[in-house]
C-alpha positions as YAML, in Angstrom:
chain: A
units: angstrom
residues:
- id: 1
  name: MET
  ca: [-41.87, 60.77, 78.30]
- id: 2
  name: MET
  ca: [-39.93, 58.86, 75.97]
- id: 3
  name: GLN
  ca: [-41.61, 55.31, 74.60]
- id: 4
  name: PRO
  ca: [-40.42, 52.21, 75.76]
- id: 5
  name: ARG
  ca: [-39.38, 51.21, 72.24]
- id: 6
  name: ARG
  ca: [-37.25, 53.88, 72.54]
- id: 7
  name: ILE
  ca: [-36.11, 53.47, 75.64]
- id: 8
  name: SER
  ca: [-34.73, 49.63, 74.07]
- id: 9
  name: ARG
  ca: [-33.03, 51.06, 71.26]
- id: 10
  name: THR
  ca: [-31.02, 54.19, 73.34]
- id: 11
  name: ILE
  ca: [-30.05, 51.75, 75.04]
- id: 12
  name: LEU
  ca: [-29.04, 48.78, 72.46]
- id: 13
  name: LEU
  ca: [-27.64, 51.88, 71.18]
- id: 14
  name: VAL
  ca: [-25.00, 52.99, 74.25]
- id: 15
  name: THR
  ca: [-24.19, 49.12, 74.89]
- id: 16
  name: ILE
  ca: [-23.00, 48.99, 71.89]
- id: 17
  name: LEU
  ca: [-21.14, 52.07, 71.38]
- id: 18
  name: ALA
  ca: [-19.50, 50.84, 74.90]
- id: 19
  name: ILE
  ca: [-18.56, 47.72, 73.43]
- id: 20
  name: TYR
  ca: [-16.61, 49.43, 70.68]
- id: 21
  name: GLY
  ca: [-15.89, 52.31, 72.49]
- id: 22
  name: SER
  ca: [-12.22, 51.15, 72.51]
- id: 23
  name: ARG
  ca: [-12.35, 51.01, 68.48]
- id: 24
  name: PRO
  ca: [-12.69, 54.30, 65.98]
- id: 25
  name: LEU
  ca: [-16.16, 53.93, 65.42]
- id: 26
  name: SER
  ca: [-17.58, 55.72, 62.24]
- id: 27
  name: ALA
  ca: [-20.83, 55.46, 60.78]
- id: 28
  name: ILE
  ca: [-20.63, 53.33, 58.09]
- id: 29
  name: ASP
  ca: [-19.36, 51.06, 60.87]
- id: 30
  name: LEU
  ca: [-22.95, 51.41, 62.46]
- id: 31
  name: GLY
  ca: [-24.29, 51.28, 59.16]
- id: 32
  name: ARG
  ca: [-22.80, 47.85, 58.45]
- id: 33
  name: PHE
  ca: [-23.59, 46.86, 62.09]
- id: 34
  name: GLY
  ca: [-25.85, 43.32, 61.84]
- id: 35
  name: THR
  ca: [-25.07, 42.85, 57.96]
- id: 36
  name: LYS
  ca: [-22.61, 41.13, 56.82]
- id: 37
  name: ASN
  ca: [-19.50, 42.24, 55.00]
- id: 38
  name: ALA
  ca: [-18.60, 41.13, 51.92]
- id: 39
  name: ASP
  ca: [-15.38, 41.85, 51.87]
- id: 40
  name: ASN
  ca: [-14.79, 39.29, 54.59]
- id: 41
  name: ASN
  ca: [-16.32, 36.62, 52.88]
- id: 42
  name: LYS
  ca: [-14.27, 37.46, 49.62]
- id: 43
  name: ASN
  ca: [-11.07, 37.20, 51.97]
- id: 44
  name: ALA
  ca: [-12.65, 34.38, 53.10]
- id: 45
  name: ASP
  ca: [-12.51, 32.47, 50.11]
- id: 46
  name: LYS
  ca: [-9.37, 33.41, 48.43]
- id: 47
  name: GLU
  ca: [-8.14, 31.75, 52.01]
- id: 48
  name: ASP
  ca: [-10.21, 28.54, 51.16]
- id: 49
  name: ALA
  ca: [-9.13, 28.89, 47.95]
- id: 50
  name: ILE
  ca: [-5.04, 29.30, 48.72]
- id: 51
  name: GLU
  ca: [-5.42, 26.56, 51.27]
- id: 52
  name: ASP
  ca: [-6.96, 24.04, 48.66]
- id: 53
  name: ALA
  ca: [-4.33, 24.60, 46.56]
- id: 54
  name: ARG
  ca: [-1.38, 24.01, 49.58]
- id: 55
  name: ARG
  ca: [-3.42, 21.20, 49.77]
- id: 56
  name: LEU
  ca: [-2.62, 19.81, 46.40]
- id: 57
  name: LEU
  ca: [0.15, 21.10, 46.16]
- id: 58
  name: ASN
  ca: [1.16, 18.45, 49.29]
- id: 59
  name: SER
  ca: [-0.43, 15.78, 47.75]
- id: 60
  name: MET
  ca: [1.71, 15.67, 44.77]
- id: 61
  name: ASN
  ca: [4.30, 16.48, 46.88]
- id: 62
  name: ASP
  ca: [3.55, 13.52, 49.12]
- id: 63
  name: ALA
  ca: [2.95, 11.39, 45.94]
- id: 64
  name: ALA
  ca: [6.53, 12.56, 43.73]
- id: 65
  name: THR
  ca: [8.61, 11.68, 46.94]
- id: 66
  name: GLY
  ca: [6.69, 9.21, 48.86]
- id: 67
  name: THR
  ca: [6.26, 11.29, 52.39]
- id: 68
  name: VAL
  ca: [2.73, 11.52, 53.42]
- id: 69
  name: THR
  ca: [1.63, 15.07, 55.48]
- id: 70
  name: SER
  ca: [-1.66, 15.80, 56.67]
- id: 71
  name: TYR
  ca: [-2.72, 18.70, 58.26]
- id: 72
  name: GLN
  ca: [-4.83, 18.96, 61.39]
- id: 73
  name: PRO
  ca: [-6.96, 22.07, 62.68]
- id: 74
  name: GLY
  ca: [-4.72, 24.66, 63.72]
- id: 75
  name: GLY
  ca: [-2.21, 22.06, 63.66]
- id: 76
  name: GLY
  ca: [-0.46, 23.49, 60.22]
- id: 77
  name: PRO
  ca: [0.87, 20.20, 57.90]
- id: 78
  name: LYS
  ca: [2.38, 17.14, 59.87]
- id: 79
  name: LYS
  ca: [4.99, 14.56, 58.35]
- id: 80
  name: ALA
  ca: [4.17, 11.46, 58.99]
- id: 81
  name: GLU
  ca: [6.88, 8.83, 58.91]
- id: 82
  name: VAL
  ca: [8.55, 8.30, 55.44]
- id: 83
  name: VAL
  ca: [7.60, 5.57, 53.72]
- id: 84
  name: THR
  ca: [9.96, 3.89, 52.03]
- id: 85
  name: CYS
  ca: [10.39, 1.96, 49.03]
- id: 86
  name: ASP
  ca: [10.28, -1.40, 49.96]
- id: 87
  name: GLU
  ca: [7.94, -1.00, 52.18]
- id: 88
  name: ILE
  ca: [5.41, 0.32, 49.39]
- id: 89
  name: MET
  ca: [6.70, -2.34, 47.29]
- id: 90
  name: ALA
  ca: [5.73, -5.20, 50.77]
- id: 91
  name: LYS
  ca: [2.79, -3.68, 50.27]
- id: 92
  name: SER
  ca: [2.05, -3.72, 46.65]
- id: 93
  name: LEU
  ca: [3.12, -7.50, 46.79]
- id: 94
  name: VAL
  ca: [0.71, -8.15, 49.20]
- id: 95
  name: VAL
  ca: [-2.12, -6.62, 47.20]
- id: 96
  name: ALA
  ca: [-1.34, -8.22, 44.19]
- id: 97
  name: ASN
  ca: [-1.80, -11.62, 45.46]
- id: 98
  name: GLU
  ca: [-4.01, -10.87, 47.39]
- id: 99
  name: GLU
  ca: [-6.46, -10.25, 44.03]
- id: 100
  name: LYS
  ca: [-4.48, -13.11, 42.28]
- id: 101
  name: ALA
  ca: [-5.61, -15.12, 44.77]
- id: 102
  name: ALA
  ca: [-9.49, -13.71, 44.27]
- id: 103
  name: VAL
  ca: [-8.94, -14.13, 40.71]
- id: 104
  name: ILE
  ca: [-8.14, -18.40, 41.12]
- id: 105
  name: ALA
  ca: [-10.78, -18.72, 43.44]
- id: 106
  name: GLU
  ca: [-12.69, -16.85, 40.52]
- id: 107
  name: LYS
  ca: [-11.54, -18.85, 37.97]
- id: 108
  name: THR
  ca: [-12.15, -21.56, 40.03]
- id: 109
  name: ALA
  ca: [-15.60, -21.21, 40.20]
- id: 110
  name: VAL
  ca: [-15.82, -20.65, 37.26]
- id: 111
  name: VAL
  ca: [-14.61, -23.96, 35.85]
- id: 112
  name: LYS
  ca: [-16.34, -25.45, 38.27]
- id: 113
  name: ALA
  ca: [-19.78, -23.75, 36.70]
- id: 114
  name: ALA
  ca: [-18.60, -24.50, 33.70]
- id: 115
  name: SER
  ca: [-18.61, -28.64, 34.37]
- id: 116
  name: LEU
  ca: [-21.48, -28.61, 36.08]
- id: 117
  name: LEU
  ca: [-23.92, -26.76, 33.18]
- id: 118
  name: SER
  ca: [-21.15, -29.53, 30.52]
- id: 119
  name: ASP
  ca: [-22.85, -32.24, 32.14]
- id: 120
  name: ARG
  ca: [-26.59, -31.06, 32.47]
- id: 121
  name: ILE
  ca: [-25.58, -30.20, 28.60]
- id: 122
  name: ASP
  ca: [-24.80, -33.88, 28.64]
- id: 123
  name: GLU
  ca: [-27.66, -35.20, 30.07]
- id: 124
  name: LEU
  ca: [-30.23, -32.28, 28.64]
- id: 125
  name: SER
  ca: [-28.62, -33.60, 25.05]
- id: 126
  name: GLU
  ca: [-29.38, -37.69, 26.01]
- id: 127
  name: LYS
  ca: [-33.42, -36.22, 26.81]
- id: 128
  name: LEU
  ca: [-33.52, -34.85, 23.26]
- id: 129
  name: LYS
  ca: [-32.47, -37.48, 22.12]
- id: 130
  name: GLU
  ca: [-34.49, -40.19, 23.15]
- id: 131
  name: ALA
  ca: [-37.88, -37.48, 22.60]
- id: 132
  name: ASP
  ca: [-36.39, -37.22, 18.86]
- id: 133
  name: ASP
  ca: [-36.31, -40.95, 18.77]
- id: 134
  name: ARG
  ca: [-39.81, -41.62, 21.05]
- id: 135
  name: ILE
  ca: [-40.86, -38.50, 18.26]
- id: 136
  name: ALA
  ca: [-40.24, -40.53, 15.30]
- id: 137
  name: ALA
  ca: [-41.13, -43.45, 16.61]
- id: 138
  name: ALA
  ca: [-44.93, -41.77, 16.59]
- id: 139
  name: GLU
  ca: [-44.48, -40.62, 13.17]
- id: 140
  name: VAL
  ca: [-43.70, -44.09, 12.20]
- id: 141
  name: ALA
  ca: [-47.01, -45.30, 14.19]
- id: 142
  name: PHE
  ca: [-49.34, -42.96, 13.51]
- id: 143
  name: SER
  ca: [-48.42, -43.43, 9.32]
- id: 144
  name: ASP
  ca: [-49.06, -46.43, 9.46]
- id: 145
  name: LEU
  ca: [-52.02, -46.13, 11.52]
- id: 146
  name: GLU
  ca: [-53.28, -43.47, 8.57]
- id: 147
  name: GLN
  ca: [-52.26, -46.03, 6.04]
- id: 148
  name: THR
  ca: [-54.07, -49.21, 8.28]
- id: 149
  name: THR
  ca: [-56.97, -46.32, 8.22]
- id: 150
  name: GLN
  ca: [-56.77, -45.27, 5.43]
- id: 151
  name: SER
  ca: [-56.37, -48.56, 3.11]
- id: 152
  name: LYS
  ca: [-59.74, -50.09, 5.67]
- id: 153
  name: LEU
  ca: [-61.62, -46.56, 4.58]
- id: 154
  name: ASP
  ca: [-60.72, -47.78, 0.71]
- id: 155
  name: ALA
  ca: [-62.28, -51.62, 1.31]
- id: 156
  name: ALA
  ca: [-65.26, -50.86, 3.11]
- id: 157
  name: ALA
  ca: [-66.01, -48.07, 0.86]
- id: 158
  name: LYS
  ca: [-65.58, -50.72, -1.89]
- id: 159
  name: GLU
  ca: [-67.53, -53.04, -0.22]
- id: 160
  name: ALA
  ca: [-70.49, -50.68, 0.17]
- id: 161
  name: ASP
  ca: [-70.09, -49.85, -3.55]
- id: 162
  name: GLU
  ca: [-70.38, -53.74, -3.59]
- id: 163
  name: ARG
  ca: [-73.00, -54.32, -2.00]
- id: 164
  name: ILE
  ca: [-74.91, -51.44, -3.04]
- id: 165
  name: LYS
  ca: [-74.59, -53.09, -6.46]
- id: 166
  name: GLU
  ca: [-75.22, -55.89, -5.35]
- id: 167
  name: ALA
  ca: [-79.05, -55.04, -4.17]
- id: 168
  name: ASN
  ca: [-79.63, -52.22, -7.21]
- id: 169
  name: ASP
  ca: [-79.03, -55.81, -9.05]
- id: 170
  name: ALA
  ca: [-81.25, -58.00, -6.87]
- id: 171
  name: ALA
  ca: [-83.86, -54.81, -7.24]
- id: 172
  name: ALA
  ca: [-83.48, -54.81, -11.58]
- id: 173
  name: GLU
  ca: [-84.19, -58.22, -11.16]
- id: 174
  name: GLU
  ca: [-86.64, -58.21, -9.14]
- id: 175
  name: ILE
  ca: [-88.69, -55.54, -10.97]
- id: 176
  name: GLU
  ca: [-87.86, -57.70, -14.37]
- id: 177
  name: ARG
  ca: [-89.81, -60.67, -13.08]
- id: 178
  name: MET
  ca: [-92.41, -58.27, -11.14]
- id: 179
  name: LYS
  ca: [-92.74, -56.98, -14.85]
- id: 180
  name: LEU
  ca: [-92.83, -60.60, -16.54]
- id: 181
  name: THR
  ca: [-95.61, -61.60, -14.53]
...
């Protein structure tokens, strides 16, 4: 008796032979069954490269002539309507006007921002000048206060020295008087 695995392989082989019965099969074909055919992959790569080259050539021709073609899957190249020079110029004029309007709007925004910044700079310059004036006045007041304080300290030191001298003189006189008595 045949094993179930062997039966299923036999059925598979018979089915494959029945499917491919209309074309001649060789042992090499059966050996390659279920694997990728490297030649087919190379051919597909070549076909893709040729298709890319055709698209590039058509794009270059479109740019040179002002026409547009496109490829639809399975449909081949189809020509779009021809674009005239007047239409191209009109479109570029519209684009240029839009860009000009955008630049003018940006310029207006920059001028307004510069004006606001100029006003702010003037305001800050005034505040800085006021602060400098206050600092100068504070420095003068501090200098005056320092001079006044120094003169008061000098006067107090002089007065203290005089009182000490008077006290020493009075003590010396008292000592002399006590010695005499």
